[in-house]
Tab-separated table of C-alpha atoms and ligand atoms in Angstrom:
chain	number	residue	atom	x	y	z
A	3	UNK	CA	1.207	22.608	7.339
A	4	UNK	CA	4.942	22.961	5.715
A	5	UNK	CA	5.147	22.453	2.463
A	6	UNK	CA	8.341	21.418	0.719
A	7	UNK	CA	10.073	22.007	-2.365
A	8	UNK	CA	9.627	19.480	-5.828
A	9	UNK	CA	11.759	16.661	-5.361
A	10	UNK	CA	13.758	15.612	-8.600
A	11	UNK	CA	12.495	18.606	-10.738
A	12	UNK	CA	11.998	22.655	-10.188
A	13	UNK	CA	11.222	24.198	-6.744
A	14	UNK	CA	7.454	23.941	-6.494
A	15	UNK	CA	4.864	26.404	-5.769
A	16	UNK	CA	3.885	26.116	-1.797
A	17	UNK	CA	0.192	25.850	-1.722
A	18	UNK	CA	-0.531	25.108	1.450
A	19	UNK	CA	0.557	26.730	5.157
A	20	UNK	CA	-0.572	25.690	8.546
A	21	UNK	CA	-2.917	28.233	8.858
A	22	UNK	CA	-5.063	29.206	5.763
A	23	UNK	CA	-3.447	27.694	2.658
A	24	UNK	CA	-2.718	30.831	1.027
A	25	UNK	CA	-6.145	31.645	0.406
A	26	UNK	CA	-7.269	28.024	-1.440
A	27	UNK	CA	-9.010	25.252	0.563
A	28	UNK	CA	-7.434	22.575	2.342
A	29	UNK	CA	-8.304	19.225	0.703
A	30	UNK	CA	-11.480	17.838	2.046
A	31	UNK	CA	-10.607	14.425	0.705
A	32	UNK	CA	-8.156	12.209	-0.655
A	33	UNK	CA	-9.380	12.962	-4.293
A	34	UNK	CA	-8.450	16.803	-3.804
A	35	UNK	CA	-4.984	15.483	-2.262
A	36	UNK	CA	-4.295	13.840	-6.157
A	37	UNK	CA	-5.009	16.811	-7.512
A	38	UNK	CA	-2.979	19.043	-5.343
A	39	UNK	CA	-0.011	16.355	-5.253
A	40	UNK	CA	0.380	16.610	-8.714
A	41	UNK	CA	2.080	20.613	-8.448
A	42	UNK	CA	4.494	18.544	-6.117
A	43	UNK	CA	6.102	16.206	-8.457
A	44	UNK	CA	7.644	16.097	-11.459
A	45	UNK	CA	6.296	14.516	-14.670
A	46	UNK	CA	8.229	11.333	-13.884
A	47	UNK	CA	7.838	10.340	-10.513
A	48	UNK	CA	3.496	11.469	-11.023
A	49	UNK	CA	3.701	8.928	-13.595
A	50	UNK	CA	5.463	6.337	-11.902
A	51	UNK	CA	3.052	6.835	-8.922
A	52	UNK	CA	-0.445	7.288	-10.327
A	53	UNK	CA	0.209	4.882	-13.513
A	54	UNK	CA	-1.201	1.141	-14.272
A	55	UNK	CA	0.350	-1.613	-16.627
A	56	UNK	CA	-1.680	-1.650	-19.882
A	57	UNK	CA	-3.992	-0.311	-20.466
A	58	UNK	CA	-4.400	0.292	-17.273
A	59	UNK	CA	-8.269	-1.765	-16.910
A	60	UNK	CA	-7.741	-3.034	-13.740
A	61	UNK	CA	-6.382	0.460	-12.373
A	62	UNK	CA	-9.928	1.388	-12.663
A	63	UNK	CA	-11.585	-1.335	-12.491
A	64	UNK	CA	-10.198	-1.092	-8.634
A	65	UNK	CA	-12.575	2.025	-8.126
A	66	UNK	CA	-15.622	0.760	-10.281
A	67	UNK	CA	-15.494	-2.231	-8.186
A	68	UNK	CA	-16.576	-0.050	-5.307
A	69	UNK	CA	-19.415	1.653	-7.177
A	70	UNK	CA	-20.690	-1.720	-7.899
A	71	UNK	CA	-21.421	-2.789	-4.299
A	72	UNK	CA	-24.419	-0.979	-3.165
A	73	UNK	CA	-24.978	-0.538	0.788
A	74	UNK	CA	-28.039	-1.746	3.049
A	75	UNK	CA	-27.715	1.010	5.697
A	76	UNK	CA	-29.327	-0.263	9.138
A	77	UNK	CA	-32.080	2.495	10.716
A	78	UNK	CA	-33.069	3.083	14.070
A	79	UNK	CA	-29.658	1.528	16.253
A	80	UNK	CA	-27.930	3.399	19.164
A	81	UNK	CA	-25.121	4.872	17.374
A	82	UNK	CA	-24.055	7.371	19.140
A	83	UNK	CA	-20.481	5.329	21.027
A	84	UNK	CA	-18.420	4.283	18.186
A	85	UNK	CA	-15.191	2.717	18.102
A	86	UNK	CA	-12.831	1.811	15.154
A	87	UNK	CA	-9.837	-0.098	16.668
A	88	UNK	CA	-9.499	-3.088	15.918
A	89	UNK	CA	-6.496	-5.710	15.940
A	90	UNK	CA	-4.166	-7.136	12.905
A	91	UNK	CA	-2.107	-9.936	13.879
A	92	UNK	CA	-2.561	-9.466	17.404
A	93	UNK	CA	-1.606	-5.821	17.009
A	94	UNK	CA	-3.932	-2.819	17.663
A	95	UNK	CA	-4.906	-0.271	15.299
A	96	UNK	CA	-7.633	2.990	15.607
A	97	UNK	CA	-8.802	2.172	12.317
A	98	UNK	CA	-8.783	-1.056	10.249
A	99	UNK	CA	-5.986	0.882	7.759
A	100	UNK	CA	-2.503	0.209	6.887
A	101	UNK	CA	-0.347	2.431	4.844
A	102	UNK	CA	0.329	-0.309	1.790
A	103	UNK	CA	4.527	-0.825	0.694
A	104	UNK	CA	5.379	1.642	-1.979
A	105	UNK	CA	9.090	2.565	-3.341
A	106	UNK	CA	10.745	5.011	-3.360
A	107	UNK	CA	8.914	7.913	-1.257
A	108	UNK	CA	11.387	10.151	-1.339
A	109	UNK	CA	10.552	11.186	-4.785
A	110	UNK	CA	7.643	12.636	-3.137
A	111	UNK	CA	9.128	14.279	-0.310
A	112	UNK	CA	12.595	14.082	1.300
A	113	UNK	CA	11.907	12.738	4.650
A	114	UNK	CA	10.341	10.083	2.198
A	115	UNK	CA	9.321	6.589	4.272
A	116	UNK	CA	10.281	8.148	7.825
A	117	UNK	CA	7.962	10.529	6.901
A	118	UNK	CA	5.020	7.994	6.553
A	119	UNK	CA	5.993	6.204	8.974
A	120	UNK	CA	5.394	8.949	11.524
A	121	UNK	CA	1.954	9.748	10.515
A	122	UNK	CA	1.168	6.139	10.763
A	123	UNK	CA	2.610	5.431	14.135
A	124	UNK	CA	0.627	8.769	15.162
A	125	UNK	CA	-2.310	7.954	14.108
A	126	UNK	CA	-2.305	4.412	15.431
A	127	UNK	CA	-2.344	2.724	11.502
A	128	UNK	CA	-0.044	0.271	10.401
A	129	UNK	CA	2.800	0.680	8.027
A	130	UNK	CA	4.326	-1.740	5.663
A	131	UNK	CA	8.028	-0.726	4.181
A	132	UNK	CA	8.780	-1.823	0.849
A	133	UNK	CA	11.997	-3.431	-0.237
A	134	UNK	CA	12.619	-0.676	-2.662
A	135	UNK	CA	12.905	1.876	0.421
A	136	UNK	CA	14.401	5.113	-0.130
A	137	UNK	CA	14.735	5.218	3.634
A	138	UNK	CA	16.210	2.346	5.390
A	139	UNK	CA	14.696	-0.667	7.526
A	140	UNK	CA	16.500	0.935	10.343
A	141	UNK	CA	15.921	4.791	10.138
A	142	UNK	CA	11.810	3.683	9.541
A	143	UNK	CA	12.284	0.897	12.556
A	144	UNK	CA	13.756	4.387	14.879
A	145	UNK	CA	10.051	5.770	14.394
A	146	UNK	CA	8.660	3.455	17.190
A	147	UNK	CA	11.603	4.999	19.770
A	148	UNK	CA	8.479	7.272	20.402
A	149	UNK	CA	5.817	5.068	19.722
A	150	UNK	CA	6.602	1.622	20.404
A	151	UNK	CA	3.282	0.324	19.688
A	152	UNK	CA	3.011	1.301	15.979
A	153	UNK	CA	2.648	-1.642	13.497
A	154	UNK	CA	5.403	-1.925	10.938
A	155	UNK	CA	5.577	-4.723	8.685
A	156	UNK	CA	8.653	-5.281	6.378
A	157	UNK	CA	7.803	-6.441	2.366
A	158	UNK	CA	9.829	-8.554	0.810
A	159	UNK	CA	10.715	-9.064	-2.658
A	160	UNK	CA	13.354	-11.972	-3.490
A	161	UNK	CA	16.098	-11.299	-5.123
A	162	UNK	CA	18.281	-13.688	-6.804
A	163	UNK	CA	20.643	-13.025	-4.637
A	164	UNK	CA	19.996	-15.371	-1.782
A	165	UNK	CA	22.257	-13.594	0.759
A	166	UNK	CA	20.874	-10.343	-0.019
A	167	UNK	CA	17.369	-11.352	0.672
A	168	UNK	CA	18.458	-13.204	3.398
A	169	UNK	CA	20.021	-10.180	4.962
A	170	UNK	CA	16.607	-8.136	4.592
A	171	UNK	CA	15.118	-10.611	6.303
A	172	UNK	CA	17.131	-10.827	9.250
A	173	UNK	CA	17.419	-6.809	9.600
A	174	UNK	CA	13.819	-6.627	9.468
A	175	UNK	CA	13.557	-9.311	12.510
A	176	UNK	CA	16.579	-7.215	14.174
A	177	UNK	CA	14.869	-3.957	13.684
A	178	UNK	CA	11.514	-5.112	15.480
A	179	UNK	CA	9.289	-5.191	12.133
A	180	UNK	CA	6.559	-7.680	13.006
A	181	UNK	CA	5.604	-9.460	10.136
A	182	UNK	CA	7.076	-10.148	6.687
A	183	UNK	CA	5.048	-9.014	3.586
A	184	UNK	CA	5.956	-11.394	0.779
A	185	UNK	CA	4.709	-9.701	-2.737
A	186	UNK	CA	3.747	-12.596	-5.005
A	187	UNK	CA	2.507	-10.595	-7.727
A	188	UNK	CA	6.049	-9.595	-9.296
A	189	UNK	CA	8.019	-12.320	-10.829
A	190	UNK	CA	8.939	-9.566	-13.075
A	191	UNK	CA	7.411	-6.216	-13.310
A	192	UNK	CA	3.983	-5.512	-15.434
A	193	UNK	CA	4.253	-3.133	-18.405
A	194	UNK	CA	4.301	0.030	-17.177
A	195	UNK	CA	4.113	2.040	-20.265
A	196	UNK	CA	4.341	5.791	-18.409
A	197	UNK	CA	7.569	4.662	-17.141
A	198	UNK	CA	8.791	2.809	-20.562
A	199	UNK	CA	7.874	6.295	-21.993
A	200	UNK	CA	9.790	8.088	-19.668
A	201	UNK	CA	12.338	5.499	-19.502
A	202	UNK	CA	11.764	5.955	-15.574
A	203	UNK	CA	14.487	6.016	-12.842
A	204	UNK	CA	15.666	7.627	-10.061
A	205	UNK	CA	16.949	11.481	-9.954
A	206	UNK	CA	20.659	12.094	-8.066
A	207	UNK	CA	20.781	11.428	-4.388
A	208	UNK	CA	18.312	9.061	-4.483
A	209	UNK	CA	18.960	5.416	-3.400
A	210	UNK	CA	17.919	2.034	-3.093
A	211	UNK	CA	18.931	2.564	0.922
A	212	UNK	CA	18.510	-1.318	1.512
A	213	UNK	CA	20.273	-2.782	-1.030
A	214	UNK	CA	23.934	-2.673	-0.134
A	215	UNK	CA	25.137	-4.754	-2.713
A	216	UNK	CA	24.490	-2.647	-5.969
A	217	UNK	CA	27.637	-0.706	-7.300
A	218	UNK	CA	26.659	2.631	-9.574
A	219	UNK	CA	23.363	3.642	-10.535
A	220	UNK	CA	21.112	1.755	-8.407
A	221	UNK	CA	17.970	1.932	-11.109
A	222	UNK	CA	19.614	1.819	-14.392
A	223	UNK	CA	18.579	5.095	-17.088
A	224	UNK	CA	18.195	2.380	-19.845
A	225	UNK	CA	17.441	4.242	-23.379
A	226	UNK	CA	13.599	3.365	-24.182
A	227	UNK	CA	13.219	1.556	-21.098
A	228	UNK	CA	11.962	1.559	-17.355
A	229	UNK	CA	14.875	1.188	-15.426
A	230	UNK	CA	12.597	0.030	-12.372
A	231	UNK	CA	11.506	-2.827	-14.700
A	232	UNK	CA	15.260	-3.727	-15.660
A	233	UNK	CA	15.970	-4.074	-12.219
A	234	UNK	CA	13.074	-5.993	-11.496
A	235	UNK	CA	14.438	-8.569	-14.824
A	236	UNK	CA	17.978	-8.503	-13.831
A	237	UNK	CA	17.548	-8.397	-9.895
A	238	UNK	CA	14.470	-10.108	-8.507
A	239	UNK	CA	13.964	-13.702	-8.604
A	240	UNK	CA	10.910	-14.743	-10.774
A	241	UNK	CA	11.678	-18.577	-10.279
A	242	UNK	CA	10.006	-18.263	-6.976
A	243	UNK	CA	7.471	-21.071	-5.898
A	244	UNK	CA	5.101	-21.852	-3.197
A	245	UNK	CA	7.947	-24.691	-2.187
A	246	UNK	CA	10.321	-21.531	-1.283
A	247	UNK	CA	8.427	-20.267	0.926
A	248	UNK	CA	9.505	-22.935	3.658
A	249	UNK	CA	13.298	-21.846	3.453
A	250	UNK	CA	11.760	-18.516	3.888
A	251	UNK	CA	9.729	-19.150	7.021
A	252	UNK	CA	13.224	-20.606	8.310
A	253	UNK	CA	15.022	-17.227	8.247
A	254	UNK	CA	12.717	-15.900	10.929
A	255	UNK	CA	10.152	-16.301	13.708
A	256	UNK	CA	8.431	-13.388	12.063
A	257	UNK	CA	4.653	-14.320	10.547
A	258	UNK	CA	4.614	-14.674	7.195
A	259	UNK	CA	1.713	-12.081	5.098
A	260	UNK	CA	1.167	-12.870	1.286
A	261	UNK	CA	0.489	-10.385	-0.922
A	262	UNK	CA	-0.457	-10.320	-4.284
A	263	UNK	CA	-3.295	-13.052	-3.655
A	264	UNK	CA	-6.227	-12.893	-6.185
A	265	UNK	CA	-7.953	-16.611	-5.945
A	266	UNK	CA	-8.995	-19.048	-3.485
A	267	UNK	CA	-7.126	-21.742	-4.329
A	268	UNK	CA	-4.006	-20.049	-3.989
A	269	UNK	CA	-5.265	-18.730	-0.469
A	270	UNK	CA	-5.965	-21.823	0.788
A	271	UNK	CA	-2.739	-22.757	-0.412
A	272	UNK	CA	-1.529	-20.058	1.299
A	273	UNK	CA	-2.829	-20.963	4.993
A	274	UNK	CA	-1.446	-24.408	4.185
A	275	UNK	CA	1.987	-22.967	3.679
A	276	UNK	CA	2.061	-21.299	7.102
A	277	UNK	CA	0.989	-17.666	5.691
A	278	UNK	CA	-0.942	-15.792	9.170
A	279	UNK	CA	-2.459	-13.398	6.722
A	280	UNK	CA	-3.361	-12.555	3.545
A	281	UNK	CA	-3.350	-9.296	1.125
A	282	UNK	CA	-5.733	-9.591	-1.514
A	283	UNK	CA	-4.214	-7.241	-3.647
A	284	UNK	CA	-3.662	-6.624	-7.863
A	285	UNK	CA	-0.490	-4.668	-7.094
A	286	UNK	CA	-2.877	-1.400	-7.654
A	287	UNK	CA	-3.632	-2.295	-11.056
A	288	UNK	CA	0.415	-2.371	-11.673
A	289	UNK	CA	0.883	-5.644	-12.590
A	290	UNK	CA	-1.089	-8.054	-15.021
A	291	UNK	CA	-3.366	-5.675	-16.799
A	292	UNK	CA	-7.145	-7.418	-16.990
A	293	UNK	CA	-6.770	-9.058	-13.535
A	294	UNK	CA	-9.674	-8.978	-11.450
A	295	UNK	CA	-10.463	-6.055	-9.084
A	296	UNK	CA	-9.591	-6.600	-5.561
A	297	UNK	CA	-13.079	-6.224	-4.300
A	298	UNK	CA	-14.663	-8.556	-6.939
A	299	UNK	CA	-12.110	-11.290	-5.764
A	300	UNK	CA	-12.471	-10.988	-1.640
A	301	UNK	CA	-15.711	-12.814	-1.480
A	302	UNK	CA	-14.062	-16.196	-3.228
A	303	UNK	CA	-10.990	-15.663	-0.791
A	304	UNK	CA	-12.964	-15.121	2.253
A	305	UNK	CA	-14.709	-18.220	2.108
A	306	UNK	CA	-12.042	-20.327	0.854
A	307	UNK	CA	-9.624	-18.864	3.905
A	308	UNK	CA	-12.705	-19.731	6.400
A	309	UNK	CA	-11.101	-18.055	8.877
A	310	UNK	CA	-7.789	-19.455	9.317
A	311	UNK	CA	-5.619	-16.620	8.398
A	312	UNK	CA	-6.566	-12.965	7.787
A	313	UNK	CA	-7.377	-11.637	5.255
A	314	UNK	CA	-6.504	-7.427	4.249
A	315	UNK	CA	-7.707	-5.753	1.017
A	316	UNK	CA	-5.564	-3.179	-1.188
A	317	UNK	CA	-6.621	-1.405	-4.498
A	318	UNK	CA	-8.553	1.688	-5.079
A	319	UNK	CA	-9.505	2.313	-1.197
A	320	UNK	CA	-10.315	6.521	-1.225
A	321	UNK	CA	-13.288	7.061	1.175
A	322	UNK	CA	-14.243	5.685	4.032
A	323	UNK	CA	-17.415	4.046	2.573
A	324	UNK	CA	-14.868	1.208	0.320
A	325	UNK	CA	-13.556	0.132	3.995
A	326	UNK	CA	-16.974	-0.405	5.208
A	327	UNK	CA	-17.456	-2.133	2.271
A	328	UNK	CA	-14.590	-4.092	2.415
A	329	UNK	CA	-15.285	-5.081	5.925
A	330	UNK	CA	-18.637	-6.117	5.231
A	331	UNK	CA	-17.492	-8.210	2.863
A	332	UNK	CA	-14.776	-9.906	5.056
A	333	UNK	CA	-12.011	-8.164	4.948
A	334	UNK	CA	-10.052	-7.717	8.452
A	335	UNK	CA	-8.208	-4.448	7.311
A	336	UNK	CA	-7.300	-2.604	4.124
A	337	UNK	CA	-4.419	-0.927	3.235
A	338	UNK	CA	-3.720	2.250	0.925
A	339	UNK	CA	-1.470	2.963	-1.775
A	340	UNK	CA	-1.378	5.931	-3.679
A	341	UNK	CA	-2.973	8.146	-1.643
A	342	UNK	CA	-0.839	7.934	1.002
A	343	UNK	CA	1.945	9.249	-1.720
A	344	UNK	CA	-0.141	12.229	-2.199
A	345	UNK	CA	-0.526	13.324	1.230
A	346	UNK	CA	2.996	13.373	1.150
A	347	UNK	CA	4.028	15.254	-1.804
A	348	UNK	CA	1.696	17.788	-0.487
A	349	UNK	CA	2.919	18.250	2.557
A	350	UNK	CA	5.307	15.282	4.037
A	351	UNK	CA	4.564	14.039	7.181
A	352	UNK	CA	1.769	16.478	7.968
A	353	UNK	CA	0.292	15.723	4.585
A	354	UNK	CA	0.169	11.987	5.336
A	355	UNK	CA	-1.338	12.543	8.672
A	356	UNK	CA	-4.584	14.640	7.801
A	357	UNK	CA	-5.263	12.490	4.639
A	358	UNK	CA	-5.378	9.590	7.348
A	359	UNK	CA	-7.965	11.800	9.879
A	360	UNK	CA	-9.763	12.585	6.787
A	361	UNK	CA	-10.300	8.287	6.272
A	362	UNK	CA	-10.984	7.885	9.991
A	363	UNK	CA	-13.661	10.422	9.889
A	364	UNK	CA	-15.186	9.450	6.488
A	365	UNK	CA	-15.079	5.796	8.224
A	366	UNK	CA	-16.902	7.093	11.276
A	367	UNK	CA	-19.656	8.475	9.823
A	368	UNK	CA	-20.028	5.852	6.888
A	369	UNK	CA	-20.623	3.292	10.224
A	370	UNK	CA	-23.200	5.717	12.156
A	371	UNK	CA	-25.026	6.077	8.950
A	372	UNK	CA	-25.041	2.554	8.147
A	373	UNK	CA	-26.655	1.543	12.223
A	374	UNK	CA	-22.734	0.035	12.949
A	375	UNK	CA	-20.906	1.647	16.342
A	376	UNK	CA	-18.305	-0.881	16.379
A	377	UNK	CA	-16.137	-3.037	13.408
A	378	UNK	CA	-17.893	-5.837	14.630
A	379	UNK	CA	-21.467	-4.927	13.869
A	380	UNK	CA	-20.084	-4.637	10.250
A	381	UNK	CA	-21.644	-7.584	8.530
A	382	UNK	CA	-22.192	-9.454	5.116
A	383	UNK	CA	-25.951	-8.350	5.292
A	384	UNK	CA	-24.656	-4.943	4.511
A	385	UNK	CA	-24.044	-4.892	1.268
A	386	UNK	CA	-25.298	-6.179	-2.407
A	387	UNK	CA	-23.921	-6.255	-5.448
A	388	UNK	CA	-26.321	-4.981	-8.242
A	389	UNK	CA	-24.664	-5.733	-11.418
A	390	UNK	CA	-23.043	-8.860	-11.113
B	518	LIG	C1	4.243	4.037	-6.507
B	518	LIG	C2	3.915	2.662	-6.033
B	518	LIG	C3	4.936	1.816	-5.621
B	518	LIG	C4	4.628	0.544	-5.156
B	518	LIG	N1	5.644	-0.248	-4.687
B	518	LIG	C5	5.352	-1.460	-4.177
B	518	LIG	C6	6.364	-2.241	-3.586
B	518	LIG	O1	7.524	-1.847	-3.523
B	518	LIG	N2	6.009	-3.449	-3.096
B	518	LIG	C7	4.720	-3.907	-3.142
B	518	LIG	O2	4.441	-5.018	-2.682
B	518	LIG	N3	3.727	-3.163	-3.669
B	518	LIG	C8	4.014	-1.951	-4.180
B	518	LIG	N4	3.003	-1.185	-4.674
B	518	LIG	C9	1.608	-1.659	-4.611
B	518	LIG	C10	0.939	-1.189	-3.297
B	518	LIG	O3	1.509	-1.862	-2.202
B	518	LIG	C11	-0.563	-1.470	-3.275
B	518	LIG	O4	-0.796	-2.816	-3.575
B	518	LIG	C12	-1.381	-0.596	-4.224
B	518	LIG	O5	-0.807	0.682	-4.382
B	518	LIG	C13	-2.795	-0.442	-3.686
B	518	LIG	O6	-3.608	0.252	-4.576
B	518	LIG	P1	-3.979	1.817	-4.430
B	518	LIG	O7	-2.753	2.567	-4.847
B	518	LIG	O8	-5.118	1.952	-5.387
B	518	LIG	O9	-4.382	2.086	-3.008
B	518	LIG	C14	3.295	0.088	-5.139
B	518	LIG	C15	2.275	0.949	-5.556
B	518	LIG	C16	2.568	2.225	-5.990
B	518	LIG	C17	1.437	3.130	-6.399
């Protein structure tokens, strides 16, 4: 593995190399890729990455939700065939994983979203590219040249600008991406207080690489302020409605994904308004502080969706025992945040890509030890909450 120099700050320390890791470990899991990303980045962009809104409750809350659902491991089944593909909107996968939208990745490494991109296409994951891109629709879209099949989704968030978020749409449709993400969680951005602190924005060089419109400093340096959550105030549209979402599904044939979803009324409302699938999904504890984990709120969705759309999970997914858990309790697929970040502050693309093979193998053995050699065999009957 290559490592790369601090983006945005001082050179950084290498600390790992293909072959040994100059004498310390390789990570083992995605826990020891946190710790490790952190000599990677400077103080703001670690803070922008790993921070919450709030107090940040629902941040962990994400993670304790997990600890809360115990397993009922089957004994005594022929486990010794496994497979972990799977299918997302008629697209196949090697493991029920997407790589969840996050800006600005090139504060973690320069190749930034082409980067993950790569590691997802590799590895036969899906990939969803955030609005706030440091890499462009198009340079991400070139990653299937090589591997045509891979899954890339495009998030949208609407801007006031109608053109402008018209024009995302339609290069997303252009460049092949095969669903649109809308984030409902953001009608403005939550209280981030890291990035208040460090009155947050982007280092030199750095760009907003699909929004053409914006003259001069693309994330304002506001004094006392997140500049992220100016542009979010002055830019994005928080007058949004479910009504909208018509004139969106007019701008494309591409199927439309919701994320942000946290109840079942508004996922029913959801399949009514056309959505195919559905990302329940607190933002990663970003948004309203207090809002119920991700976990604790797929059971309500799953039944109130009965089966008419899909339905992913995102928010504190680290081993491969939370997907099992989220499959068992209905999820199609989960997606992760974070982590992904850290496997590529550590060491880009390569980074990225072993943090995925370490998921895929935590998954495997999570389902042989739990009498489950296919996605399918992953059922409600596997799991129990204790201390609800
Ligand atoms: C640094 C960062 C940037 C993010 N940017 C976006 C974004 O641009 N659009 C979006 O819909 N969600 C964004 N998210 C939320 C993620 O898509 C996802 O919901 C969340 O990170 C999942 O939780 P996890 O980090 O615990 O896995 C971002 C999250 C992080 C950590």
């Amino acid at each position: 593995m290559k490592l790369h120099p601090r983006v945005g700050g001082e050179i950084g320390r290498p600390i790992m190399t293909s072959a040994s890791n100059n004498g310390r470990l390789q990570p083992i899991n995605l826990f020891e890729y946190e710790q490790l990303a952190k000599e990677h980045l400077s103080k703001m962009s670690l803070d922008y990455y790993s921070s919450g809104s709030g107090d940040e409750i629902t941040l962990q809350d994400n993670r304790a939700a997990f600890a809360r659902v115990k397993l009922r491991p089957r004994m005594l089944v022929d486990v010794s065939d496994r497979n972990l593909t799977t299918e997302v909107l008629g697209q196949s996968l090697q493991l029920p994983l997407l790589i969840a939208p996050m800006a600005f990745q090139c504060l973690a490494h320069p190749d930034g979203e082409i980067a993950t991109a790569q590691a997802a296409a590799s590895a036969g994951v899906g990939m969803v590219l955030s609005t706030l891109s440091t890499k462009s629709i198009e340079e991400v879209a070139a990653v299937r040249e090589k591997l045509p099949n891979a899954l890339q989704w495009f998030q949208l968030y609407i801007h006031k600008d109608r053109g402008l978020t018209r024009a995302l749409v339609e290069r997303a449709y252009a460049a092949g991406y095969k669903a649109l993400c809308l984030t409902v969680d953001a009608p403005v951005l939550g209280r981030r207080e890291r990035d208040q602190r460090n009155e947050f924005t982007l280092p030199p060089g750095l760009h907003l690489a699909n929004i053409t419109t914006l003259t001069g400093l693309d994330i304002p340096h506001e004094k006392g302020e997140s500049g992220l959550f100016t542009y979010v105030a002055q830019q994005l549209n928080s007058a949004v409605t479910w009504r909208d979402l018509e004139w969106l599904q007019s701008l494309s044939p591409l199927p439309l994904v919701l994320k942000g979803i946290l109840r079942g009324d508004d996922a029913v409302r959801a399949v009514e308004y056309g959505a195919k699938a559905i990302v329940v999904s607190n933002h990663g504890g970003r948004q309203l502080d207090g809002a119920i984990a991700s976990l604790d709120a797929l059971p309500e969705i799953i039944a109130a969706v009965d089966a008419r759309a899909e339905v992913l999970l995102d928010g504190g997914i680290r081993r491969g025992t939370d997907i099992l858990k989220a499959l068992a309790l209905g999820a199609k697929a989960v997606l992760i945040g974070r982590p992904a970040l850290w496997g590529l502050a550590v060491a880009g693309q390569a980074g990225v890509s072993h943090l995925i093979s370490l998921l895929h193998n935590e998954l495997n053995v999570a389902m042989a030890l739990s009498g489950c050699a296919q996605l399918q065999d992953i059922d409600s009957s596997l799991v129990k909450f204790l201390y609800l």
